[in-house]
Amino acid sequence: MELDRNIGKPMINRIIFFFLICGLCFQTQATEKDSPSESLKAFIGLSGGNSMIARDGTLWMSIKGGVRVHPRIQTGLFVSTIVSDVKNPYKKATSQYIDYNVLGAFAEFRLLEMNLFSLSIPFSVGGGLINIMEQNVEHSSAEDGFFMGEAGLSFNYQLTRVLNVSIGGGYRLFLHVDNNKLDNNDFNSLYGELTFRWTE
């Protein structure tokens, strides 16, 4: 009887060890489900801001979408357009308005994090068309293609688990603008931007 007890103890220890391992594995899997990976999270953002075009203050807006490929790196695509009236100062005889649409790619690198605040550097490149609109004419004409690049600095605040707001600014550079007496210098400008971003 004593021998049976001695044989049974190692078996009981193995069973207890087995259940401990199973419990540990289950807990690890549950933790991984409750705390998803910080990378490969999809997001969409809406931003607006102010810049100068042809010496005139200009309001514009952008829609951005992409993925967070690393806890400190986001990348994706954007579309941008002007939402305010911008007059061509070189056309004195008739009122001529300027509009443009841009499609491009961007990347944002997060430099510093402190609780809910973070500091990041966004870069973007793209191309588009300038539309010239004559007063009292219903349809505009896309008359000039261009390239655009910008770099800036953003201060970010995590409002909720899924919503982030950021304010920042930078410099926007245009290439290949040459139409209706407008050139690159009429579009190159500092800009300010406010962005709301929803993350999956």
PDB file of C-alpha atoms in Angstrom:
ATOM      1  CA  MET A   1       0.000   0.000   0.000  1.00  0.00           C
ATOM      2  CA  GLU A   2       2.837   2.302   0.857  1.00  0.00           C
ATOM      3  CA  LEU A   3       4.452   1.384  -2.486  1.00  0.00           C
ATOM      4  CA  ASP A   4       1.277   2.339  -4.366  1.00  0.00           C
ATOM      5  CA  ARG A   5       1.263   5.726  -2.648  1.00  0.00           C
ATOM      6  CA  ASN A   6       4.889   6.350  -3.642  1.00  0.00           C
ATOM      7  CA  ILE A   7       4.128   5.421  -7.252  1.00  0.00           C
ATOM      8  CA  GLY A   8       1.042   7.678  -7.253  1.00  0.00           C
ATOM      9  CA  LYS A   9       2.838  10.823  -6.083  1.00  0.00           C
ATOM     10  CA  PRO A  10       4.941  11.296  -9.267  1.00  0.00           C
ATOM     11  CA  MET A  11       1.810  10.774 -11.368  1.00  0.00           C
ATOM     12  CA  ILE A  12      -0.113  13.381  -9.367  1.00  0.00           C
ATOM     13  CA  ASN A  13       2.803  15.795  -9.717  1.00  0.00           C
ATOM     14  CA  ARG A  14       2.837  15.238 -13.498  1.00  0.00           C
ATOM     15  CA  ILE A  15      -0.897  15.896 -13.723  1.00  0.00           C
ATOM     16  CA  ILE A  16      -0.586  19.074 -11.663  1.00  0.00           C
ATOM     17  CA  PHE A  17       2.357  20.204 -13.818  1.00  0.00           C
ATOM     18  CA  PHE A  18       0.379  19.449 -16.996  1.00  0.00           C
ATOM     19  CA  PHE A  19      -2.576  21.548 -15.856  1.00  0.00           C
ATOM     20  CA  LEU A  20      -0.265  24.381 -14.818  1.00  0.00           C
ATOM     21  CA  ILE A  21       1.310  24.402 -18.295  1.00  0.00           C
ATOM     22  CA  CYS A  22      -2.116  24.319 -19.951  1.00  0.00           C
ATOM     23  CA  GLY A  23      -3.290  27.158 -17.756  1.00  0.00           C
ATOM     24  CA  LEU A  24      -0.219  29.207 -18.584  1.00  0.00           C
ATOM     25  CA  CYS A  25      -0.682  28.630 -22.329  1.00  0.00           C
ATOM     26  CA  PHE A  26      -4.361  29.579 -22.103  1.00  0.00           C
ATOM     27  CA  GLN A  27      -3.535  32.743 -20.176  1.00  0.00           C
ATOM     28  CA  THR A  28      -0.885  33.710 -22.761  1.00  0.00           C
ATOM     29  CA  GLN A  29      -3.344  33.255 -25.637  1.00  0.00           C
ATOM     30  CA  ALA A  30      -6.014  35.258 -23.816  1.00  0.00           C
ATOM     31  CA  THR A  31      -3.551  38.078 -23.157  1.00  0.00           C
ATOM     32  CA  GLU A  32      -2.577  38.152 -26.821  1.00  0.00           C
ATOM     33  CA  LYS A  33      -6.259  38.402 -27.814  1.00  0.00           C
ATOM     34  CA  ASP A  34      -6.981  41.109 -25.272  1.00  0.00           C
ATOM     35  CA  SER A  35      -3.854  43.101 -26.233  1.00  0.00           C
ATOM     36  CA  PRO A  36      -3.567  42.985 -30.044  1.00  0.00           C
ATOM     37  CA  SER A  37      -0.308  43.735 -31.761  1.00  0.00           C
ATOM     38  CA  GLU A  38       0.641  47.385 -31.991  1.00  0.00           C
ATOM     39  CA  SER A  39       1.506  47.005 -35.682  1.00  0.00           C
ATOM     40  CA  LEU A  40      -0.635  46.644 -38.810  1.00  0.00           C
ATOM     41  CA  LYS A  41      -3.544  48.705 -37.553  1.00  0.00           C
ATOM     42  CA  ALA A  42      -5.699  50.398 -40.177  1.00  0.00           C
ATOM     43  CA  PHE A  43      -6.687  54.049 -39.816  1.00  0.00           C
ATOM     44  CA  ILE A  44      -8.501  56.827 -41.642  1.00  0.00           C
ATOM     45  CA  GLY A  45      -8.022  60.538 -41.095  1.00  0.00           C
ATOM     46  CA  LEU A  46      -9.654  63.834 -42.005  1.00  0.00           C
ATOM     47  CA  SER A  47      -7.526  66.973 -41.980  1.00  0.00           C
ATOM     48  CA  GLY A  48      -7.821  70.607 -42.933  1.00  0.00           C
ATOM     49  CA  GLY A  49      -5.570  73.595 -42.864  1.00  0.00           C
ATOM     50  CA  ASN A  50      -4.343  76.847 -44.274  1.00  0.00           C
ATOM     51  CA  SER A  51      -1.568  77.693 -46.729  1.00  0.00           C
ATOM     52  CA  MET A  52      -0.738  80.466 -49.180  1.00  0.00           C
ATOM     53  CA  ILE A  53      -1.431  80.283 -52.905  1.00  0.00           C
ATOM     54  CA  ALA A  54      -0.662  83.286 -55.091  1.00  0.00           C
ATOM     55  CA  ARG A  55      -0.253  85.426 -51.950  1.00  0.00           C
ATOM     56  CA  ASP A  56      -3.778  84.495 -50.830  1.00  0.00           C
ATOM     57  CA  GLY A  57      -4.694  82.550 -47.684  1.00  0.00           C
ATOM     58  CA  THR A  58      -6.135  79.226 -48.789  1.00  0.00           C
ATOM     59  CA  LEU A  59      -8.217  76.627 -46.968  1.00  0.00           C
ATOM     60  CA  TRP A  60      -7.753  73.013 -48.006  1.00  0.00           C
ATOM     61  CA  MET A  61      -8.791  69.570 -46.795  1.00  0.00           C
ATOM     62  CA  SER A  62      -7.392  66.047 -47.079  1.00  0.00           C
ATOM     63  CA  ILE A  63      -8.571  62.501 -46.509  1.00  0.00           C
ATOM     64  CA  LYS A  64      -5.909  60.005 -45.473  1.00  0.00           C
ATOM     65  CA  GLY A  65      -6.005  56.252 -45.078  1.00  0.00           C
ATOM     66  CA  GLY A  66      -3.400  53.634 -44.358  1.00  0.00           C
ATOM     67  CA  VAL A  67      -1.867  51.249 -41.854  1.00  0.00           C
ATOM     68  CA  ARG A  68       0.427  51.455 -38.873  1.00  0.00           C
ATOM     69  CA  VAL A  69       3.246  49.109 -39.891  1.00  0.00           C
ATOM     70  CA  HIS A  70       5.228  49.698 -36.690  1.00  0.00           C
ATOM     71  CA  PRO A  71       4.352  51.311 -33.343  1.00  0.00           C
ATOM     72  CA  ARG A  72       6.261  54.393 -34.522  1.00  0.00           C
ATOM     73  CA  ILE A  73       5.569  54.319 -38.296  1.00  0.00           C
ATOM     74  CA  GLN A  74       2.368  54.960 -40.251  1.00  0.00           C
ATOM     75  CA  THR A  75       2.047  55.000 -44.029  1.00  0.00           C
ATOM     76  CA  GLY A  76      -0.739  55.280 -46.573  1.00  0.00           C
ATOM     77  CA  LEU A  77      -2.408  57.332 -49.313  1.00  0.00           C
ATOM     78  CA  PHE A  78      -4.126  60.715 -49.336  1.00  0.00           C
ATOM     79  CA  VAL A  79      -6.276  62.957 -51.516  1.00  0.00           C
ATOM     80  CA  SER A  80      -6.359  66.725 -51.079  1.00  0.00           C
ATOM     81  CA  THR A  81      -8.239  69.665 -52.563  1.00  0.00           C
ATOM     82  CA  ILE A  82      -8.854  73.393 -52.059  1.00  0.00           C
ATOM     83  CA  VAL A  83     -12.136  74.347 -50.347  1.00  0.00           C
ATOM     84  CA  SER A  84     -11.897  78.164 -50.545  1.00  0.00           C
ATOM     85  CA  ASP A  85     -11.911  80.604 -53.459  1.00  0.00           C
ATOM     86  CA  VAL A  86      -8.419  81.582 -54.614  1.00  0.00           C
ATOM     87  CA  LYS A  87      -8.106  84.355 -57.187  1.00  0.00           C
ATOM     88  CA  ASN A  88      -5.378  84.512 -59.782  1.00  0.00           C
ATOM     89  CA  PRO A  89      -3.738  87.909 -59.038  1.00  0.00           C
ATOM     90  CA  TYR A  90      -2.210  88.082 -62.519  1.00  0.00           C
ATOM     91  CA  LYS A  91      -5.565  88.214 -64.313  1.00  0.00           C
ATOM     92  CA  LYS A  92      -6.825  91.775 -63.908  1.00  0.00           C
ATOM     93  CA  ALA A  93      -9.335  91.944 -66.759  1.00  0.00           C
ATOM     94  CA  THR A  94     -11.403  88.920 -65.694  1.00  0.00           C
ATOM     95  CA  SER A  95     -11.860  87.094 -62.408  1.00  0.00           C
ATOM     96  CA  GLN A  96     -10.067  83.774 -62.591  1.00  0.00           C
ATOM     97  CA  TYR A  97     -10.039  81.246 -59.757  1.00  0.00           C
ATOM     98  CA  ILE A  98      -7.539  78.517 -58.952  1.00  0.00           C
ATOM     99  CA  ASP A  99      -8.249  75.029 -57.694  1.00  0.00           C
ATOM    100  CA  TYR A 100      -6.167  71.876 -57.485  1.00  0.00           C
ATOM    101  CA  ASN A 101      -6.543  68.204 -56.611  1.00  0.00           C
ATOM    102  CA  VAL A 102      -3.734  65.973 -55.371  1.00  0.00           C
ATOM    103  CA  LEU A 103      -3.281  62.224 -54.961  1.00  0.00           C
ATOM    104  CA  GLY A 104      -0.214  60.934 -53.157  1.00  0.00           C
ATOM    105  CA  ALA A 105       1.464  58.800 -50.515  1.00  0.00           C
ATOM    106  CA  PHE A 106       2.649  59.706 -47.041  1.00  0.00           C
ATOM    107  CA  ALA A 107       4.624  58.343 -44.104  1.00  0.00           C
ATOM    108  CA  GLU A 108       4.688  59.548 -40.515  1.00  0.00           C
ATOM    109  CA  PHE A 109       7.435  58.794 -38.003  1.00  0.00           C
ATOM    110  CA  ARG A 110       6.709  59.138 -34.295  1.00  0.00           C
ATOM    111  CA  LEU A 111       9.749  60.583 -32.538  1.00  0.00           C
ATOM    112  CA  LEU A 112       8.622  60.981 -28.953  1.00  0.00           C
ATOM    113  CA  GLU A 113       5.832  59.613 -26.750  1.00  0.00           C
ATOM    114  CA  MET A 114       4.844  60.833 -23.301  1.00  0.00           C
ATOM    115  CA  ASN A 115       1.642  59.338 -21.883  1.00  0.00           C
ATOM    116  CA  LEU A 116      -1.161  60.483 -24.227  1.00  0.00           C
ATOM    117  CA  PHE A 117       1.025  63.007 -26.069  1.00  0.00           C
ATOM    118  CA  SER A 118       3.385  62.299 -28.957  1.00  0.00           C
ATOM    119  CA  LEU A 119       5.542  64.195 -31.438  1.00  0.00           C
ATOM    120  CA  SER A 120       5.825  63.049 -35.058  1.00  0.00           C
ATOM    121  CA  ILE A 121       7.279  64.043 -38.438  1.00  0.00           C
ATOM    122  CA  PRO A 122       4.979  63.555 -41.468  1.00  0.00           C
ATOM    123  CA  PHE A 123       6.285  63.398 -45.048  1.00  0.00           C
ATOM    124  CA  SER A 124       4.225  63.221 -48.235  1.00  0.00           C
ATOM    125  CA  VAL A 125       4.703  63.242 -51.997  1.00  0.00           C
ATOM    126  CA  GLY A 126       2.084  63.392 -54.701  1.00  0.00           C
ATOM    127  CA  GLY A 127       0.921  64.735 -58.005  1.00  0.00           C
ATOM    128  CA  GLY A 128      -2.168  66.438 -59.320  1.00  0.00           C
ATOM    129  CA  LEU A 129      -3.822  68.929 -61.612  1.00  0.00           C
ATOM    130  CA  ILE A 130      -4.471  72.652 -61.325  1.00  0.00           C
ATOM    131  CA  ASN A 131      -7.960  73.670 -62.403  1.00  0.00           C
ATOM    132  CA  ILE A 132      -8.557  77.161 -63.808  1.00  0.00           C
ATOM    133  CA  MET A 133     -12.102  78.487 -63.353  1.00  0.00           C
ATOM    134  CA  GLU A 134     -13.364  81.606 -65.071  1.00  0.00           C
ATOM    135  CA  GLN A 135     -16.045  83.684 -63.370  1.00  0.00           C
ATOM    136  CA  ASN A 136     -19.581  82.876 -64.552  1.00  0.00           C
ATOM    137  CA  VAL A 137     -18.320  79.755 -66.336  1.00  0.00           C
ATOM    138  CA  GLU A 138     -19.789  76.541 -64.975  1.00  0.00           C
ATOM    139  CA  HIS A 139     -17.041  74.078 -65.896  1.00  0.00           C
ATOM    140  CA  SER A 140     -13.367  74.326 -65.037  1.00  0.00           C
ATOM    141  CA  SER A 141     -10.485  73.015 -67.104  1.00  0.00           C
ATOM    142  CA  ALA A 142      -7.576  70.950 -65.780  1.00  0.00           C
ATOM    143  CA  GLU A 143      -4.761  72.810 -67.490  1.00  0.00           C
ATOM    144  CA  ASP A 144      -1.560  71.957 -65.651  1.00  0.00           C
ATOM    145  CA  GLY A 145      -0.063  68.941 -63.913  1.00  0.00           C
ATOM    146  CA  PHE A 146       2.365  69.259 -61.016  1.00  0.00           C
ATOM    147  CA  PHE A 147       4.306  67.385 -58.351  1.00  0.00           C
ATOM    148  CA  MET A 148       4.158  68.221 -54.665  1.00  0.00           C
ATOM    149  CA  GLY A 149       6.160  67.316 -51.584  1.00  0.00           C
ATOM    150  CA  GLU A 150       5.848  68.383 -47.973  1.00  0.00           C
ATOM    151  CA  ALA A 151       7.410  67.797 -44.579  1.00  0.00           C
ATOM    152  CA  GLY A 152       6.234  68.957 -41.189  1.00  0.00           C
ATOM    153  CA  LEU A 153       6.027  68.495 -37.448  1.00  0.00           C
ATOM    154  CA  SER A 154       2.887  67.380 -35.580  1.00  0.00           C
ATOM    155  CA  PHE A 155       1.846  67.387 -31.926  1.00  0.00           C
ATOM    156  CA  ASN A 156      -0.575  64.514 -31.260  1.00  0.00           C
ATOM    157  CA  TYR A 157      -2.992  63.730 -28.444  1.00  0.00           C
ATOM    158  CA  GLN A 158      -4.851  60.439 -27.965  1.00  0.00           C
ATOM    159  CA  LEU A 159      -8.403  61.516 -27.105  1.00  0.00           C
ATOM    160  CA  THR A 160      -9.774  57.966 -26.845  1.00  0.00           C
ATOM    161  CA  ARG A 161      -8.569  54.463 -27.624  1.00  0.00           C
ATOM    162  CA  VAL A 162      -9.517  54.912 -31.297  1.00  0.00           C
ATOM    163  CA  LEU A 163      -9.485  58.704 -31.839  1.00  0.00           C
ATOM    164  CA  ASN A 164      -6.366  60.838 -32.162  1.00  0.00           C
ATOM    165  CA  VAL A 165      -6.165  64.587 -32.794  1.00  0.00           C
ATOM    166  CA  SER A 166      -3.060  66.403 -34.001  1.00  0.00           C
ATOM    167  CA  ILE A 167      -2.030  69.948 -34.819  1.00  0.00           C
ATOM    168  CA  GLY A 168       1.068  70.832 -36.760  1.00  0.00           C
ATOM    169  CA  GLY A 169       2.641  72.586 -39.679  1.00  0.00           C
ATOM    170  CA  GLY A 170       5.420  72.445 -42.203  1.00  0.00           C
ATOM    171  CA  TYR A 171       6.473  73.452 -45.687  1.00  0.00           C
ATOM    172  CA  ARG A 172       4.878  72.475 -48.993  1.00  0.00           C
ATOM    173  CA  LEU A 173       6.932  72.471 -52.203  1.00  0.00           C
ATOM    174  CA  PHE A 174       5.526  72.374 -55.755  1.00  0.00           C
ATOM    175  CA  LEU A 175       7.262  71.483 -59.010  1.00  0.00           C
ATOM    176  CA  HIS A 176       6.275  71.908 -62.668  1.00  0.00           C
ATOM    177  CA  VAL A 177       3.695  74.686 -62.177  1.00  0.00           C
ATOM    178  CA  ASP A 178       3.698  76.995 -65.212  1.00  0.00           C
ATOM    179  CA  ASN A 179       0.298  78.183 -66.346  1.00  0.00           C
ATOM    180  CA  ASN A 180      -1.659  81.441 -66.588  1.00  0.00           C
ATOM    181  CA  LYS A 181       1.396  83.353 -65.299  1.00  0.00           C
ATOM    182  CA  LEU A 182       1.485  81.134 -62.207  1.00  0.00           C
ATOM    183  CA  ASP A 183       4.658  79.291 -61.246  1.00  0.00           C
ATOM    184  CA  ASN A 184       6.058  77.151 -58.421  1.00  0.00           C
ATOM    185  CA  ASN A 185       6.710  80.142 -56.176  1.00  0.00           C
ATOM    186  CA  ASP A 186       3.012  81.012 -56.171  1.00  0.00           C
ATOM    187  CA  PHE A 187       2.238  77.629 -54.575  1.00  0.00           C
ATOM    188  CA  ASN A 188       5.283  76.966 -52.381  1.00  0.00           C
ATOM    189  CA  SER A 189       4.185  77.802 -48.853  1.00  0.00           C
ATOM    190  CA  LEU A 190       4.240  77.134 -45.148  1.00  0.00           C
ATOM    191  CA  TYR A 191       1.074  75.400 -43.949  1.00  0.00           C
ATOM    192  CA  GLY A 192      -0.836  74.668 -40.752  1.00  0.00           C
ATOM    193  CA  GLU A 193      -2.952  71.556 -40.272  1.00  0.00           C
ATOM    194  CA  LEU A 194      -5.509  70.048 -37.896  1.00  0.00           C
ATOM    195  CA  THR A 195      -6.120  66.289 -38.184  1.00  0.00           C
ATOM    196  CA  PHE A 196      -8.581  63.824 -36.675  1.00  0.00           C
ATOM    197  CA  ARG A 197      -7.615  60.177 -37.071  1.00  0.00           C
ATOM    198  CA  TRP A 198      -9.615  57.032 -36.296  1.00  0.00           C
ATOM    199  CA  THR A 199      -7.676  53.814 -35.737  1.00  0.00           C
ATOM    200  CA  GLU A 200      -9.078  50.297 -35.964  1.00  0.00           C
TER     201      GLU A 200
END
